[in-house]
Amino acid sequence: MSRHPVQVIAVTGGKGGVGKSNVSVNLGIALAEMGRRVVILDADLGLANIDILLGISANRTIENVLQGECDLREVMVKGPGGIRIVPASSGTQKLSQLNTLEHAGLIQAFDDIGDDIDVLIIDTAAGISDTVMSFVRAAQEVLVVVTDEPTSITDAYAQIKLLNRDYGVFRFRVVANMVRSPQEGNALFAKLTKVTDRFLDVAMQYVGAIPQDDAVKRAVQRQKAVIDAYPRSKAATAFRALSKKVDSWPLPSTPRGHLEFFVDRLVQQVGA
């Protein structure tokens, strides 16, 4: 078991289309620019996003690891800025419903590389399936991505409520994505906390906004991350500011390895 402290962050948001994968990738690259060793797990198992987003072709995927054909190091693909990506397999329905053994195997695979990571970013699938919930509950930090759409707020609230009431998750960090102004980001967070404060016992922290920026769309069309393609764009600047905040989050001061903590939590859940 690894004894090296690893920051494990689940990037989630309830509904699809809020830009979770974009946040995961650009945050990862910004942290790598700061010298952190970053691995992104495309945990949208069955619908690979990140390799498409970055124009990376993966010969092997997480499925090969689960089937015991290779280890995680052999599957990881180098991304921009030195990040490493664990690709999901596209269109494999079975992967979105892992059995207990496979889930445990996935976690063991991660534990094997624990000494080689500073930050593990989990880009979760949309929705509130058991697999999504397992990954989010096992992470140390939950970063909820919201946009200024009623469905985004409703879905984010539903996910926070489920995680809090059923699984005891207490702390949530929130990033407002694709906002037209800093004020819109603050207003968006206020809308969300209005309902969470009233009905839930949770600690909500606003960690900033990513502006609506045409450079993001252009970068996506080029299959690049905006921080890589347009490093001086408004969005890239915002991602760097976000990464500085993320880098300042404390690591749990338990004597156990932190990836071990993630592994234990995930295995306990699937075994439950």
Coordinates of C-alpha atoms in Angstrom, one line a residue:
M1 CA 0.0 0.0 0.0
S2 CA 1.2 3.5 -0.9
R3 CA 2.2 5.9 1.9
H4 CA 2.5 8.9 -0.4
P5 CA -0.2 11.6 0.1
V6 CA -2.4 11.9 -2.9
Q7 CA -5.2 14.4 -3.3
V8 CA -8.2 12.6 -4.7
I9 CA -10.8 14.9 -6.3
A10 CA -14.1 13.8 -7.9
V11 CA -15.4 16.2 -10.5
T12 CA -19.1 15.8 -10.7
G13 CA -22.3 17.8 -11.3
G14 CA -25.4 15.6 -11.6
K15 CA -26.4 16.5 -15.2
G16 CA -24.5 16.1 -18.4
G17 CA -23.4 19.1 -20.5
V18 CA -22.1 21.2 -17.7
G19 CA -18.4 20.8 -18.8
K20 CA -17.1 18.4 -16.2
S21 CA -14.6 16.8 -18.5
N22 CA -13.3 20.2 -19.6
V23 CA -12.9 21.3 -16.0
S24 CA -11.1 18.0 -15.2
V25 CA -8.7 18.3 -18.0
N26 CA -7.8 22.0 -17.7
L27 CA -7.6 21.8 -13.9
G28 CA -5.3 18.8 -14.3
I29 CA -3.0 20.6 -16.8
A30 CA -2.9 23.7 -14.6
L31 CA -1.9 21.6 -11.6
A32 CA 0.8 19.9 -13.7
E33 CA 2.1 23.3 -14.7
M34 CA 2.7 23.9 -10.9
G35 CA 4.8 20.7 -10.8
R36 CA 2.2 18.3 -9.6
R37 CA 2.0 14.7 -10.9
V38 CA -1.5 14.4 -12.2
V39 CA -3.5 11.4 -13.3
I40 CA -7.0 11.8 -14.6
L41 CA -9.4 8.8 -14.5
D42 CA -12.0 9.0 -17.2
A43 CA -14.7 7.4 -14.9
D44 CA -17.4 7.8 -17.4
L45 CA -17.1 4.1 -17.9
G46 CA -18.8 3.1 -21.1
L47 CA -18.7 6.6 -22.7
A48 CA -15.1 7.8 -23.1
N49 CA -14.9 11.6 -23.1
I50 CA -11.4 12.7 -22.3
D51 CA -9.5 10.9 -25.1
I52 CA -12.0 12.4 -27.6
L53 CA -11.8 15.8 -26.0
L54 CA -8.0 15.8 -26.4
G55 CA -7.7 13.8 -29.6
I56 CA -5.8 11.0 -28.0
S57 CA -6.1 7.5 -29.3
A58 CA -5.9 4.8 -26.7
N59 CA -4.8 1.3 -27.6
R60 CA -5.8 -0.1 -24.3
T61 CA -8.4 1.1 -21.8
I62 CA -9.5 0.5 -18.2
E63 CA -11.3 -2.6 -19.5
N64 CA -8.0 -4.3 -20.2
V65 CA -6.9 -3.7 -16.6
L66 CA -10.2 -5.2 -15.3
Q67 CA -9.7 -8.3 -17.4
G68 CA -6.2 -8.7 -16.0
E69 CA -4.6 -8.3 -19.4
C70 CA -2.2 -5.5 -18.3
D71 CA -1.6 -3.1 -15.5
L72 CA -2.6 0.5 -15.1
R73 CA 0.8 1.9 -16.1
E74 CA 0.5 0.2 -19.5
V75 CA -2.9 1.8 -20.1
M76 CA -2.1 5.4 -19.1
V77 CA -1.8 7.8 -22.0
K78 CA 0.3 10.9 -21.8
G79 CA -1.7 14.1 -22.2
P80 CA -0.8 17.8 -22.6
G81 CA 1.4 19.4 -19.9
G82 CA 2.6 16.0 -18.7
I83 CA -0.8 14.8 -17.3
R84 CA -1.5 11.1 -17.6
I85 CA -5.0 9.8 -18.5
V86 CA -6.6 6.5 -17.8
P87 CA -9.0 6.2 -20.7
A88 CA -12.4 4.7 -20.4
S89 CA -13.6 2.3 -23.0
S90 CA -16.2 3.8 -25.3
G91 CA -19.6 2.2 -25.6
T92 CA -18.9 -0.8 -23.3
Q93 CA -22.2 -1.1 -21.4
K94 CA -20.8 -3.7 -19.1
L95 CA -18.3 -1.3 -17.7
S96 CA -20.9 1.1 -16.5
Q97 CA -22.1 -1.8 -14.2
L98 CA -19.0 -3.2 -12.6
N99 CA -19.4 -6.1 -10.3
T100 CA -17.8 -6.2 -6.9
L101 CA -14.7 -8.0 -8.0
E102 CA -14.1 -5.8 -11.0
H103 CA -14.6 -2.6 -8.9
A104 CA -12.1 -3.9 -6.3
G105 CA -9.7 -4.8 -9.1
L106 CA -9.9 -1.3 -10.4
I107 CA -9.1 0.1 -7.0
Q108 CA -6.2 -2.3 -6.5
A109 CA -4.8 -1.2 -9.8
F110 CA -4.8 2.4 -8.7
D111 CA -3.2 1.6 -5.4
D112 CA -0.2 0.0 -7.3
I113 CA 0.6 3.4 -8.8
G114 CA 0.0 5.5 -5.6
D115 CA 3.7 6.5 -5.1
D116 CA 3.7 8.0 -8.5
I117 CA 0.8 10.5 -8.2
D118 CA 0.2 13.8 -6.4
V119 CA -3.3 14.4 -7.6
L120 CA -5.9 11.9 -8.9
I121 CA -8.8 13.6 -10.7
I122 CA -11.9 11.5 -11.3
D123 CA -14.0 12.7 -14.1
T124 CA -17.3 11.1 -13.2
A125 CA -20.2 10.3 -15.5
A126 CA -23.4 12.3 -15.5
G127 CA -26.3 11.2 -13.3
I128 CA -26.4 9.5 -9.9
S129 CA -25.8 5.8 -10.8
D130 CA -24.1 3.5 -8.2
T131 CA -20.8 3.7 -10.0
V132 CA -20.8 7.6 -10.0
M133 CA -21.8 7.6 -6.3
S134 CA -19.1 5.1 -5.4
F135 CA -16.3 7.2 -7.0
V136 CA -17.6 10.4 -5.5
R137 CA -18.0 9.0 -2.0
A138 CA -14.5 7.5 -2.0
A139 CA -12.8 10.8 -3.1
Q140 CA -11.5 13.2 -0.5
E141 CA -12.8 16.2 -2.3
V142 CA -16.0 16.7 -4.3
L143 CA -15.9 19.4 -6.9
V144 CA -19.4 20.1 -8.2
V145 CA -19.6 21.9 -11.5
V146 CA -22.8 24.0 -12.1
T147 CA -24.0 26.2 -14.9
D148 CA -26.7 28.8 -15.0
E149 CA -29.5 26.5 -16.1
P150 CA -32.4 25.5 -13.8
T151 CA -31.7 21.8 -14.5
S152 CA -28.1 22.1 -13.6
I153 CA -28.9 23.6 -10.1
T154 CA -31.7 21.1 -9.6
D155 CA -29.5 18.1 -10.5
A156 CA -26.5 19.4 -8.5
Y157 CA -28.8 19.8 -5.5
A158 CA -30.3 16.3 -5.9
Q159 CA -26.8 14.8 -6.1
I160 CA -25.5 16.7 -3.0
K161 CA -28.7 15.7 -1.1
L162 CA -28.2 12.0 -1.9
L163 CA -24.5 12.1 -1.0
N164 CA -25.2 13.9 2.2
R165 CA -28.3 12.1 3.4
D166 CA -27.5 8.6 2.4
Y167 CA -23.7 8.6 2.6
G168 CA -22.7 11.3 5.0
V169 CA -20.7 13.4 2.6
F170 CA -20.5 16.8 4.3
R171 CA -18.2 19.1 2.3
F172 CA -18.7 20.2 -1.2
R173 CA -16.7 22.6 -3.3
V174 CA -18.5 24.4 -6.1
V175 CA -17.3 25.8 -9.4
A176 CA -19.6 27.8 -11.7
N177 CA -18.8 27.1 -15.3
M178 CA -19.5 29.1 -18.5
V179 CA -20.6 32.2 -16.7
R180 CA -21.0 35.6 -18.3
S181 CA -19.6 37.5 -15.3
P182 CA -18.1 37.0 -11.8
Q183 CA -21.5 38.3 -10.4
E184 CA -23.3 35.5 -12.3
G185 CA -21.0 32.9 -10.7
N186 CA -21.7 34.3 -7.2
A187 CA -25.5 34.4 -7.9
L188 CA -25.4 30.8 -9.1
F189 CA -23.7 29.7 -5.9
A190 CA -26.2 31.7 -3.9
K191 CA -29.1 29.9 -5.7
L192 CA -27.6 26.5 -4.8
T193 CA -26.8 27.4 -1.2
K194 CA -30.3 28.8 -0.7
V195 CA -31.7 25.3 -1.0
T196 CA -28.8 23.4 0.6
D197 CA -28.8 25.7 3.7
R198 CA -32.4 25.2 4.1
F199 CA -32.7 21.5 3.8
L200 CA -29.3 19.9 4.4
D201 CA -26.4 20.0 6.9
V202 CA -23.5 20.5 4.5
A203 CA -20.5 22.8 4.2
M204 CA -20.5 24.4 0.8
Q205 CA -17.5 26.3 -0.5
Y206 CA -17.4 28.4 -3.7
V207 CA -14.1 28.0 -5.4
G208 CA -14.6 30.3 -8.3
A209 CA -16.0 30.7 -11.8
I210 CA -14.9 29.8 -15.3
P211 CA -16.1 32.4 -17.8
Q212 CA -18.0 31.8 -21.0
D213 CA -15.2 32.0 -23.5
D214 CA -15.2 31.3 -27.3
A215 CA -11.6 30.0 -26.9
V216 CA -13.0 27.0 -25.1
K217 CA -15.3 26.1 -28.1
R218 CA -12.4 26.7 -30.5
A219 CA -10.1 24.5 -28.4
V220 CA -12.7 21.7 -28.3
Q221 CA -13.0 21.8 -32.1
R222 CA -9.2 21.5 -32.3
Q223 CA -9.4 18.6 -29.7
K224 CA -7.2 20.5 -27.3
A225 CA -7.5 21.8 -23.8
V226 CA -8.1 25.6 -23.7
I227 CA -5.2 26.1 -21.3
D228 CA -2.9 24.4 -23.8
A229 CA -4.3 25.9 -27.1
Y230 CA -5.1 29.4 -25.8
P231 CA -3.0 29.8 -22.7
R232 CA -3.7 33.6 -22.4
S233 CA -7.5 33.2 -22.8
K234 CA -9.9 34.3 -20.0
A235 CA -10.9 30.6 -19.4
A236 CA -7.2 29.5 -19.1
T237 CA -6.5 32.3 -16.6
A238 CA -9.5 31.2 -14.6
F239 CA -8.4 27.5 -14.6
R240 CA -5.0 28.6 -13.3
A241 CA -6.6 30.6 -10.5
L242 CA -8.8 27.5 -9.7
S243 CA -5.7 25.2 -9.6
K244 CA -4.0 27.5 -7.0
K245 CA -7.0 27.1 -4.8
V246 CA -7.2 23.4 -5.3
D247 CA -3.5 23.1 -4.5
S248 CA -4.0 24.8 -1.2
W249 CA -6.7 22.3 0.0
P250 CA -5.3 20.4 2.9
L251 CA -4.5 16.7 2.7
P252 CA -6.0 14.6 5.4
S253 CA -3.5 14.2 8.2
T254 CA -4.1 10.5 8.7
P255 CA -1.0 8.3 8.9
R256 CA -2.4 6.0 6.2
G257 CA -1.6 6.6 2.5
H258 CA -4.3 8.7 0.9
L259 CA -4.8 6.6 -2.2
E260 CA -5.1 3.8 0.3
F261 CA -7.9 5.7 1.9
F262 CA -9.6 6.0 -1.5
V263 CA -9.1 2.3 -2.2
D264 CA -10.4 1.2 1.2
R265 CA -13.5 3.4 0.9
L266 CA -14.3 2.2 -2.6
V267 CA -13.8 -1.5 -1.8
Q268 CA -15.9 -1.2 1.3
Q269 CA -18.8 0.4 -0.7
V270 CA -18.8 -2.2 -3.4
G271 CA -18.5 -5.0 -0.8
A272 CA -21.4 -3.6 1.2

